[in-house]
Tab-separated table of C-alpha atoms in Angstrom:
chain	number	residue	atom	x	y	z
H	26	UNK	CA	48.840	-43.387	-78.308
H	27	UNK	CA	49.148	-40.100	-80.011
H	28	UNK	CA	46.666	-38.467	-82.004
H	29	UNK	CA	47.147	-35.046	-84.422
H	30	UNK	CA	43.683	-32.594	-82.680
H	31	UNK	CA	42.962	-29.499	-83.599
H	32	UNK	CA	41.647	-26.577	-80.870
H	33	UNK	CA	40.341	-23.724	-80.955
H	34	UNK	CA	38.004	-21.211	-79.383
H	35	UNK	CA	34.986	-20.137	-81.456
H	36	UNK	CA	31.864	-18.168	-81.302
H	37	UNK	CA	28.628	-19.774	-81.489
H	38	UNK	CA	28.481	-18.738	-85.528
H	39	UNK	CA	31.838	-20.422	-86.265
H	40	UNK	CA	34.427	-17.660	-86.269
H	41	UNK	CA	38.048	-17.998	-84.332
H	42	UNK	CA	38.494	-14.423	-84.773
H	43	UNK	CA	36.534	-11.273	-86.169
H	44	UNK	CA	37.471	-9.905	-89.331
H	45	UNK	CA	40.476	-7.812	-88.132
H	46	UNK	CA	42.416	-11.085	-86.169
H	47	UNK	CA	40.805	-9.843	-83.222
H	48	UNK	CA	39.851	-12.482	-80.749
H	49	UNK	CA	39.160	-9.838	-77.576
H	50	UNK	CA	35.562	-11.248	-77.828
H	51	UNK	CA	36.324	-14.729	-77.497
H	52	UNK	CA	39.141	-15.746	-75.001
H	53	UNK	CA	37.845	-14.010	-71.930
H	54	UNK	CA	37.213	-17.652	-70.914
H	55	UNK	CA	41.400	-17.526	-70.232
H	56	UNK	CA	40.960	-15.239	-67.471
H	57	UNK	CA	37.470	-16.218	-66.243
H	58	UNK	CA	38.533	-17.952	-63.009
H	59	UNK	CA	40.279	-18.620	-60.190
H	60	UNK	CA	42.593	-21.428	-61.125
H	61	UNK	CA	45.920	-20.305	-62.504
H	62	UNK	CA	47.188	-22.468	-64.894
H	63	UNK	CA	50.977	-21.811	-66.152
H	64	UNK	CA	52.131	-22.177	-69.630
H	65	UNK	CA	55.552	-22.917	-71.363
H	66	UNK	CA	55.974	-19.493	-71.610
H	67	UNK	CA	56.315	-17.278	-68.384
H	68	UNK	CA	55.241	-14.537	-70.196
H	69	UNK	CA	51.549	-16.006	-70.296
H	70	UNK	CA	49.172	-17.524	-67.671
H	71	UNK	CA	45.216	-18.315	-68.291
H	72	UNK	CA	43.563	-17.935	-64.999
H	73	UNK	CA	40.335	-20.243	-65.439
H	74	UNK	CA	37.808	-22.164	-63.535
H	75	UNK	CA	38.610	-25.995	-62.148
H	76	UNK	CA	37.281	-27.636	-65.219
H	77	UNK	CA	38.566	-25.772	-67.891
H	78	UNK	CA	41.692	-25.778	-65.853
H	79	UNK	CA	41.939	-29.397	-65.950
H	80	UNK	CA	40.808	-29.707	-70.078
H	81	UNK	CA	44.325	-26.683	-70.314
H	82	UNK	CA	46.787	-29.054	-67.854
H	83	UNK	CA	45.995	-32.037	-70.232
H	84	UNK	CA	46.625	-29.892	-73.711
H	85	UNK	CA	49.873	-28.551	-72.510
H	86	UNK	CA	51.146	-31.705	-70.952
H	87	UNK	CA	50.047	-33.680	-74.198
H	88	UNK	CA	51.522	-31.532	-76.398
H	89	UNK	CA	54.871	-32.666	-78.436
H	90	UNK	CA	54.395	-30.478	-81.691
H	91	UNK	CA	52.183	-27.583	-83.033
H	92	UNK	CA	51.131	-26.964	-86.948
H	93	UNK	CA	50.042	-23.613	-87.802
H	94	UNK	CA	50.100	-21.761	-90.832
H	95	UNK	CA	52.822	-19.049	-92.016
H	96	UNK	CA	49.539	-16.169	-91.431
H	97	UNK	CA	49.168	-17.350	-88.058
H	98	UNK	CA	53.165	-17.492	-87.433
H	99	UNK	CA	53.940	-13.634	-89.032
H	100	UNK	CA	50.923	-12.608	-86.712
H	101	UNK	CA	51.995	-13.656	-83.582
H	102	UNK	CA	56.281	-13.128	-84.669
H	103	UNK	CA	56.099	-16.808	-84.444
H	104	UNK	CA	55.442	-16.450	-80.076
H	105	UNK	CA	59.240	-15.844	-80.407
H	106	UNK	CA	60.492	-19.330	-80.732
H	107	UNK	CA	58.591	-20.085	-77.445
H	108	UNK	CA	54.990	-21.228	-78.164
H	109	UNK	CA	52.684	-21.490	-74.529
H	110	UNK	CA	51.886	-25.012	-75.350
H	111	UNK	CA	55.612	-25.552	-75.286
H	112	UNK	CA	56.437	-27.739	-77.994
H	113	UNK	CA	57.933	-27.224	-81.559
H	114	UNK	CA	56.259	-25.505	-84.168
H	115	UNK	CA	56.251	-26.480	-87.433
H	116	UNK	CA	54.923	-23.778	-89.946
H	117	UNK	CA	53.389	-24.770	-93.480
H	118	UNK	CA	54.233	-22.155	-95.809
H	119	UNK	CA	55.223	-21.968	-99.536
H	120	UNK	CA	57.915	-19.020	-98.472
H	121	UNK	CA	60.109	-19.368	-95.323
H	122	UNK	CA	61.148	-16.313	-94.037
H	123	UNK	CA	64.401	-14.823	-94.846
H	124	UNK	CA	65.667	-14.805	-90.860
H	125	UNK	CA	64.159	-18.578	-90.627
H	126	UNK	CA	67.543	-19.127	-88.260
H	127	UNK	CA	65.791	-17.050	-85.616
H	128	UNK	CA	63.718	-19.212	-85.080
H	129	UNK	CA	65.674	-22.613	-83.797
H	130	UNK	CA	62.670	-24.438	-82.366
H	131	UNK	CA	60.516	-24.072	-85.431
H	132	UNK	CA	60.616	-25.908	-88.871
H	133	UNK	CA	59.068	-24.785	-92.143
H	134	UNK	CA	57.554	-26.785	-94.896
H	135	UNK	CA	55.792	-26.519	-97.888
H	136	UNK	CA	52.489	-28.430	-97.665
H	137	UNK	CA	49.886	-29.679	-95.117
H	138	UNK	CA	50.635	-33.414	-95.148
H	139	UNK	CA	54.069	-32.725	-94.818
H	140	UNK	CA	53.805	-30.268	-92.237
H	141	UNK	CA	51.732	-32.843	-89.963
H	142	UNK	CA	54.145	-35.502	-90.840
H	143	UNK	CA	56.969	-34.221	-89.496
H	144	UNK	CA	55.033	-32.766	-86.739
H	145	UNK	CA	54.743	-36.256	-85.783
H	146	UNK	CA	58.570	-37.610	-85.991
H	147	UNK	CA	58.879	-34.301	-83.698
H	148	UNK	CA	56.231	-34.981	-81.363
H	149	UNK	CA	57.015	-38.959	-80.870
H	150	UNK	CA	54.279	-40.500	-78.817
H	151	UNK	CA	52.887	-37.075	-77.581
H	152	UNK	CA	50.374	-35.538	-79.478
H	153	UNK	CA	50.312	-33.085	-82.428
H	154	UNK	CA	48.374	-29.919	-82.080
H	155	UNK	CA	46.999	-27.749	-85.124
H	156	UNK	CA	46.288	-24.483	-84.604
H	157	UNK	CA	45.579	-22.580	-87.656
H	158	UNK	CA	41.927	-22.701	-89.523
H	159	UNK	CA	43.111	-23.196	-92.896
H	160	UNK	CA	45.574	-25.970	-91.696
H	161	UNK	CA	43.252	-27.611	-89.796
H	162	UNK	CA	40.531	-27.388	-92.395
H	163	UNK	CA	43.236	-29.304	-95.370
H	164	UNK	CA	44.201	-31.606	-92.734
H	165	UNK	CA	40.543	-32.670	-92.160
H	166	UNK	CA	40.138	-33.406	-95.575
H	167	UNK	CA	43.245	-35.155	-95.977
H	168	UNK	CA	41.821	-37.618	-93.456
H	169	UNK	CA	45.114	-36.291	-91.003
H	170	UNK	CA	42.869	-35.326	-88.079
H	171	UNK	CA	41.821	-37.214	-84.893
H	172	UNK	CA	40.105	-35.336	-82.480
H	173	UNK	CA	38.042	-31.965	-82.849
H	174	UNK	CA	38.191	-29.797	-80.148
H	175	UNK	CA	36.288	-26.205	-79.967
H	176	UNK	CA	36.037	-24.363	-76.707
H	177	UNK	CA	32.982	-22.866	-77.517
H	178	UNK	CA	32.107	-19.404	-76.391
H	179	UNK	CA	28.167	-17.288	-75.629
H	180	UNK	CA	28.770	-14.565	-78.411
H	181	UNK	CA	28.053	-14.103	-82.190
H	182	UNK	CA	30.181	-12.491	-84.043
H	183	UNK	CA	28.575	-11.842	-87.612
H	184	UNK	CA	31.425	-11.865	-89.428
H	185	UNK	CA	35.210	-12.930	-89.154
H	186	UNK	CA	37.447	-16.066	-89.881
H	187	UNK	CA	35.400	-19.195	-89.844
H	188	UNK	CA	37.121	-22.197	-88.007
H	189	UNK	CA	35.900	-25.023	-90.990
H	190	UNK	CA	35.424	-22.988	-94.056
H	191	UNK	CA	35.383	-24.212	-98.229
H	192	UNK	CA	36.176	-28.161	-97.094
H	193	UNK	CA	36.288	-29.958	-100.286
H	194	UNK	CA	35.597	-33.331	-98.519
H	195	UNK	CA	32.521	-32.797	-96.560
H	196	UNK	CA	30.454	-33.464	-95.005
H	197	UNK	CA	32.977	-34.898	-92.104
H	198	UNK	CA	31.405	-37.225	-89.878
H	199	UNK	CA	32.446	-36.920	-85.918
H	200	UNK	CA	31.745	-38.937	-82.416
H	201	UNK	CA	29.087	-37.795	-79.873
H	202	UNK	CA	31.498	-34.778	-78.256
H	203	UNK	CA	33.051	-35.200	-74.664
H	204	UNK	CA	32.042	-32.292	-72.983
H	205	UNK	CA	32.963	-29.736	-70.034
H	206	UNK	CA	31.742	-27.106	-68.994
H	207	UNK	CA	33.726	-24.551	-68.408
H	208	UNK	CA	33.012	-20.604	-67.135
H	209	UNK	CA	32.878	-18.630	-70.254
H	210	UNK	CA	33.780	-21.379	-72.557
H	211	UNK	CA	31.913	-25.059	-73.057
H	212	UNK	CA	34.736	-27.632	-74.487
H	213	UNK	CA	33.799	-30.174	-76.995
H	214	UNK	CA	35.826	-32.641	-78.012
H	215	UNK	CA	34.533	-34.884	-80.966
H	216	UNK	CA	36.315	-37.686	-82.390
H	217	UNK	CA	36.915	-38.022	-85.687
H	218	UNK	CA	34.818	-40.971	-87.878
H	219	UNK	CA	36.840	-43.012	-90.105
């Protein structure tokens, strides 16, 4: 059965990134081992230990759609049409961008709820990703989310963009967490209470 997760590394005080978009401090876990582990992309590779490894094989291979926000899209020049999870992206934004045609394999919409509902017509029975903060944070609230997952990562950051931030209908309740342990990284997965 599909389910719409959201995943994302964070630092043990809740920030995906520091204040600048910089994540240098928190994905060293993608290059922390010895298994290589190919994405959609050829471009990009993680090279991680055996259980972190197996927790990446199962996200790709899952994966039939990614949400993200238009921030997260302009920042990365939307991975050029090619996202290393491999699926579709569909991009919630109030403004497409002018050259949206350059982008064949992604979709823009205007609002969360339709953003994760067509990410699901796209994705059929594979599963729908979210990878932006402030998506996944409206999408939590909106009671779209399944599955929690945060690779979480030994260093505090201070400052930066928080992964859950201003939710309007806390407090969200979740499952005890599945958990590996990874090198660099500790993976949680919690299931969402309904």
């Amino acid at each position: 059965m599909s389910k719409v997760y959201t995943h994302m590394t964070m630092s043990l005080d809740g920030y995906i990134a520091d204040p600048g978009d910089g994540t240098d401090e928190l994905f060293g876990w993608y290059g922390a081992g010895e298994v290589t582990v190919p994405s959609a992309d050829e471009r990009w590779s993680f090279q991680v230990d055996a259980s972190s490894a197996e927790m990446l094989r199962e996200v790709l291979a899952g994966a039939g759609a990614l949400v993200c926000g238009r921030r997260l899209f302009d920042l990365t020049n939307g991975w050029d049409d090619n996202h290393p999870i491999g699926a579709p992206v569909v991009v919630v934004t109030h403004r497409a961008p002018d050259a949206a045609a350059k982008w064949p394999r992604t979709t823009f919409v205007d609002g969360v709820a339709e953003g994760v509902a067509r990410a699901r017509e796209i994705a059929g029975d594979r599963h729908v990703s979210i990878a932006s903060a402030d998506i996944a944070r409206q999408a939590l609230d909106l009671g779209l989310v399944d599955e929690v997952c945060i690779s979480l990562v030994p260093v505090l950051l201070g400052n930066g963009i928080p992964y859950f931030a201003d939710l309007t209908d806390a407090p969200h309740r979740f499952d005890d967490p599945t958990v590996i342990q990874g090198k660099g990284a500790t993976h949680l997965w919690y299931r969402v209470r309904r």
